Short mmCIF file of N, CA and C in Angstrom, two decimals:
data_model
loop_
_atom_site.label_atom_id
_atom_site.label_comp_id
_atom_site.label_asym_id
_atom_site.label_seq_id
_atom_site.Cartn_x
_atom_site.Cartn_y
_atom_site.Cartn_z
N MET A 11 -50.59 20.02 -124.78
CA MET A 11 -49.63 20.80 -126.08
C MET A 11 -48.57 20.55 -125.79
N ASP A 12 -47.77 20.25 -126.71
CA ASP A 12 -46.23 20.05 -127.15
C ASP A 12 -45.52 21.15 -126.41
N CYS A 13 -44.03 20.92 -125.94
CA CYS A 13 -43.67 22.45 -125.78
C CYS A 13 -43.10 22.89 -127.21
N PRO A 14 -43.19 23.98 -127.45
CA PRO A 14 -42.42 24.58 -128.72
C PRO A 14 -40.89 24.08 -128.55
N ALA A 15 -40.44 24.80 -127.43
CA ALA A 15 -38.85 24.88 -126.95
C ALA A 15 -38.33 23.34 -127.17
N CYS A 16 -38.75 22.23 -126.24
CA CYS A 16 -38.11 21.44 -126.04
C CYS A 16 -38.74 20.03 -126.75
N GLY A 17 -40.21 19.95 -127.20
CA GLY A 17 -40.75 19.06 -127.85
C GLY A 17 -41.20 18.28 -126.71
N ALA A 18 -41.52 18.32 -125.25
CA ALA A 18 -42.10 17.72 -124.14
C ALA A 18 -43.49 17.66 -124.35
N ALA A 19 -44.08 16.44 -124.29
CA ALA A 19 -45.68 16.37 -124.50
C ALA A 19 -46.55 16.70 -123.20
N ASP A 20 -47.98 17.12 -123.81
CA ASP A 20 -48.82 17.35 -122.68
C ASP A 20 -48.30 18.25 -121.76
N GLN A 21 -47.93 19.55 -122.27
CA GLN A 21 -47.62 20.58 -121.39
C GLN A 21 -48.63 21.45 -121.12
N PRO A 22 -49.02 22.01 -119.87
CA PRO A 22 -49.97 23.10 -119.91
C PRO A 22 -50.28 24.21 -120.48
N ILE A 23 -51.13 24.56 -120.61
CA ILE A 23 -51.15 26.17 -121.67
C ILE A 23 -51.19 27.67 -120.23
N HIS A 24 -50.10 28.06 -120.15
CA HIS A 24 -50.03 29.23 -119.73
C HIS A 24 -50.96 30.39 -120.12
N ASP A 25 -51.22 30.63 -120.74
CA ASP A 25 -52.04 31.98 -121.51
C ASP A 25 -52.28 31.71 -123.07
N ARG A 26 -52.71 32.85 -123.60
CA ARG A 26 -53.37 32.77 -124.90
C ARG A 26 -53.09 34.49 -125.22
N GLN A 27 -52.37 34.61 -126.16
CA GLN A 27 -51.65 36.20 -126.43
C GLN A 27 -52.50 36.41 -127.63
N PRO A 28 -52.96 37.39 -127.68
CA PRO A 28 -53.72 38.22 -129.16
C PRO A 28 -52.33 38.57 -130.14
N ARG A 29 -52.84 37.88 -131.41
CA ARG A 29 -51.69 38.20 -132.52
C ARG A 29 -52.87 38.71 -133.72
N THR A 30 -51.74 39.18 -134.64
CA THR A 30 -52.47 39.77 -136.04
C THR A 30 -51.36 39.46 -137.11
N TRP A 31 -52.16 39.11 -138.17
CA TRP A 31 -51.31 38.87 -138.97
C TRP A 31 -52.14 39.28 -140.51
N ARG A 32 -51.46 39.87 -141.51
CA ARG A 32 -52.30 40.69 -142.33
C ARG A 32 -51.99 39.33 -143.74
N HIS A 33 -53.31 38.98 -144.36
CA HIS A 33 -53.41 38.09 -145.25
C HIS A 33 -53.67 39.20 -146.84
N LEU A 34 -54.18 38.05 -147.44
CA LEU A 34 -54.26 38.57 -148.87
C LEU A 34 -55.33 39.44 -149.03
N ASN A 35 -55.23 40.50 -149.65
CA ASN A 35 -56.22 41.31 -150.39
C ASN A 35 -57.78 40.73 -150.02
N PHE A 36 -58.74 40.83 -149.74
CA PHE A 36 -60.41 40.11 -150.26
C PHE A 36 -60.99 41.26 -151.06
N PHE A 37 -60.63 41.24 -152.61
CA PHE A 37 -61.20 42.03 -153.86
C PHE A 37 -60.23 43.50 -153.30
N GLN A 38 -61.07 44.47 -152.90
CA GLN A 38 -60.31 45.88 -152.55
C GLN A 38 -60.00 46.03 -151.04
N TYR A 39 -60.43 45.01 -150.00
CA TYR A 39 -60.36 45.22 -148.75
C TYR A 39 -59.08 44.13 -148.07
N GLN A 40 -58.46 45.07 -147.37
CA GLN A 40 -57.00 44.36 -146.64
C GLN A 40 -57.96 43.24 -145.67
N ALA A 41 -57.11 42.02 -145.48
CA ALA A 41 -57.81 40.97 -144.76
C ALA A 41 -56.69 40.91 -143.64
N VAL A 42 -57.09 40.64 -142.45
CA VAL A 42 -56.00 40.27 -141.33
C VAL A 42 -56.62 39.02 -140.62
N LEU A 43 -55.60 38.39 -140.17
CA LEU A 43 -56.06 37.31 -139.41
C LEU A 43 -55.78 37.70 -137.99
N GLN A 44 -56.57 37.49 -137.12
CA GLN A 44 -56.58 37.49 -135.49
C GLN A 44 -56.51 36.29 -134.70
N ALA A 45 -55.76 35.96 -133.79
CA ALA A 45 -55.85 34.69 -132.95
C ALA A 45 -55.02 34.83 -131.69
N ARG A 46 -55.79 34.21 -130.99
CA ARG A 46 -55.18 34.28 -129.44
C ARG A 46 -54.55 32.88 -129.51
N VAL A 47 -53.36 33.10 -129.40
CA VAL A 47 -52.22 31.97 -129.84
C VAL A 47 -51.77 31.57 -128.20
N PRO A 48 -51.89 30.31 -128.32
CA PRO A 48 -51.42 29.69 -126.87
C PRO A 48 -49.95 29.75 -126.40
N ARG A 49 -49.33 30.08 -125.08
CA ARG A 49 -48.07 30.02 -124.75
C ARG A 49 -48.12 28.71 -123.91
N VAL A 50 -47.00 28.04 -123.64
CA VAL A 50 -47.00 26.65 -123.20
C VAL A 50 -45.97 26.89 -121.78
N ALA A 51 -46.44 26.54 -120.80
CA ALA A 51 -45.68 26.73 -119.69
C ALA A 51 -45.01 25.16 -119.34
N CYS A 52 -43.63 25.07 -120.06
CA CYS A 52 -43.30 24.07 -119.99
C CYS A 52 -42.62 23.33 -118.47
N THR A 53 -42.70 22.13 -117.64
CA THR A 53 -42.35 21.60 -116.86
C THR A 53 -41.16 21.20 -117.06
N ALA A 54 -40.70 20.54 -118.27
CA ALA A 54 -39.59 19.94 -118.57
C ALA A 54 -38.10 20.77 -118.74
N CYS A 55 -38.74 21.77 -119.66
CA CYS A 55 -37.46 22.90 -119.63
C CYS A 55 -37.41 23.87 -119.06
N GLU A 56 -38.81 23.91 -118.53
CA GLU A 56 -38.77 25.37 -117.74
C GLU A 56 -38.96 26.64 -118.20
N LYS A 57 -39.30 26.44 -119.61
CA LYS A 57 -39.69 27.55 -120.31
C LYS A 57 -41.15 28.02 -120.71
N THR A 58 -41.52 29.09 -120.92
CA THR A 58 -42.85 29.35 -121.44
C THR A 58 -42.59 29.94 -123.28
N SER A 59 -43.06 29.16 -123.89
CA SER A 59 -42.69 29.29 -125.47
C SER A 59 -44.31 29.40 -126.05
N GLN A 60 -44.37 30.38 -126.95
CA GLN A 60 -45.71 30.52 -127.59
C GLN A 60 -45.78 29.34 -128.86
N VAL A 61 -46.66 28.80 -128.84
CA VAL A 61 -46.52 27.88 -130.32
C VAL A 61 -46.73 28.22 -131.32
N ASP A 62 -46.16 27.36 -132.54
CA ASP A 62 -46.28 28.22 -133.92
C ASP A 62 -47.54 27.90 -134.28
N VAL A 63 -47.88 28.73 -135.52
CA VAL A 63 -49.22 29.08 -135.93
C VAL A 63 -48.71 28.02 -137.51
N PRO A 64 -49.68 27.60 -138.06
CA PRO A 64 -49.23 26.85 -139.43
C PRO A 64 -49.59 27.76 -140.30
N TRP A 65 -49.95 29.15 -140.41
CA TRP A 65 -50.14 29.85 -141.28
C TRP A 65 -48.73 31.26 -141.70
N ALA A 66 -47.91 31.10 -140.68
CA ALA A 66 -47.05 32.03 -140.85
C ALA A 66 -46.15 31.76 -140.04
N ARG A 67 -44.63 32.40 -140.55
CA ARG A 67 -43.62 32.02 -140.08
C ARG A 67 -43.38 32.57 -138.36
N GLU A 68 -42.28 31.79 -138.00
CA GLU A 68 -42.38 32.69 -136.57
C GLU A 68 -41.67 33.91 -136.50
N GLY A 69 -42.70 34.94 -135.62
CA GLY A 69 -42.30 36.44 -135.58
C GLY A 69 -42.76 37.56 -136.63
N ALA A 70 -43.31 36.77 -138.09
CA ALA A 70 -43.84 37.40 -138.99
C ALA A 70 -45.46 38.06 -138.70
N GLY A 71 -45.51 39.09 -139.31
CA GLY A 71 -46.88 40.04 -138.92
C GLY A 71 -47.57 39.86 -140.10
N PHE A 72 -47.62 38.84 -141.10
CA PHE A 72 -48.03 38.32 -142.20
C PHE A 72 -48.11 36.96 -142.52
N THR A 73 -49.05 36.34 -143.39
CA THR A 73 -49.12 34.95 -143.48
C THR A 73 -48.45 34.64 -144.82
N GLN A 74 -47.87 33.35 -144.73
CA GLN A 74 -46.91 32.72 -145.93
C GLN A 74 -47.74 32.63 -147.02
N THR A 75 -48.79 32.94 -147.14
CA THR A 75 -49.53 33.00 -148.69
C THR A 75 -49.41 34.48 -149.32
N LEU A 76 -49.79 35.42 -148.38
CA LEU A 76 -49.41 36.69 -148.57
C LEU A 76 -47.82 37.16 -148.93
N GLU A 77 -46.75 36.62 -148.10
CA GLU A 77 -45.53 36.21 -148.45
C GLU A 77 -45.08 35.78 -149.82
N ALA A 78 -45.82 34.67 -150.24
CA ALA A 78 -45.51 33.94 -151.58
C ALA A 78 -45.87 35.16 -152.37
N PHE A 79 -47.20 35.67 -152.42
CA PHE A 79 -47.79 36.51 -153.28
C PHE A 79 -46.94 37.40 -153.66
N ILE A 80 -46.60 38.31 -152.64
CA ILE A 80 -45.45 39.50 -152.67
C ILE A 80 -44.25 39.31 -153.30
N VAL A 81 -43.50 38.13 -153.02
CA VAL A 81 -42.74 37.46 -153.83
C VAL A 81 -42.45 37.42 -155.48
N ALA A 82 -44.10 36.75 -155.78
CA ALA A 82 -43.98 36.69 -157.15
C ALA A 82 -44.18 37.80 -157.84
N LEU A 83 -45.01 38.89 -156.88
CA LEU A 83 -45.04 40.12 -157.62
C LEU A 83 -43.76 41.09 -157.93
N CYS A 84 -42.68 40.84 -157.10
CA CYS A 84 -41.63 41.47 -157.09
C CYS A 84 -40.88 40.87 -158.19
N GLU A 85 -40.88 39.67 -158.43
CA GLU A 85 -40.22 38.92 -159.62
C GLU A 85 -40.94 39.91 -160.74
N GLN A 86 -41.77 40.35 -160.75
CA GLN A 86 -42.55 40.71 -161.95
C GLN A 86 -42.66 42.30 -162.22
N MET A 87 -42.33 42.96 -161.05
CA MET A 87 -42.66 44.34 -161.31
C MET A 87 -41.65 45.17 -160.05
N PRO A 88 -41.52 46.23 -160.38
CA PRO A 88 -40.74 47.04 -159.49
C PRO A 88 -41.14 47.05 -157.93
N VAL A 89 -40.37 47.02 -157.12
CA VAL A 89 -41.10 47.16 -155.43
C VAL A 89 -42.03 48.11 -155.19
N LEU A 90 -41.62 49.33 -155.75
CA LEU A 90 -42.35 50.52 -155.57
C LEU A 90 -43.98 50.35 -155.77
N ALA A 91 -43.89 49.44 -156.99
CA ALA A 91 -45.26 49.42 -157.32
C ALA A 91 -46.23 47.99 -157.02
N VAL A 92 -45.46 47.03 -156.09
CA VAL A 92 -45.57 46.56 -155.40
C VAL A 92 -46.50 46.73 -154.19
N SER A 93 -45.52 47.61 -153.39
CA SER A 93 -45.68 48.51 -152.13
C SER A 93 -47.23 49.37 -152.44
N ARG A 94 -47.44 50.04 -153.92
CA ARG A 94 -48.48 50.82 -153.77
C ARG A 94 -49.92 49.81 -154.35
N LEU A 95 -49.56 48.80 -154.73
CA LEU A 95 -50.61 48.07 -155.04
C LEU A 95 -51.17 47.48 -153.98
N LEU A 96 -50.38 46.83 -152.85
CA LEU A 96 -50.94 46.31 -151.67
C LEU A 96 -51.09 47.28 -150.81
N GLY A 97 -50.74 48.50 -150.45
CA GLY A 97 -50.57 49.09 -149.65
C GLY A 97 -49.82 49.29 -148.15
#
């Protein structure tokens, strides 16, 4: 796996950390994504870094799809109404 910090190829996986992201609601139910995201122990830069996931920005607790939906809602209605709608 490539190192997220320096880009060095074929680095070993150090461990896998459990992560959870809020996703778009599924009808009236809240949906979450859960994954064990690998951390790479780079021998080139000597850093241990978590790989980026394609569905969320670094450090975010929600998916990019949910983020885009929230932005679209906030453009059309008050933020308080959006928060009540999404919980």
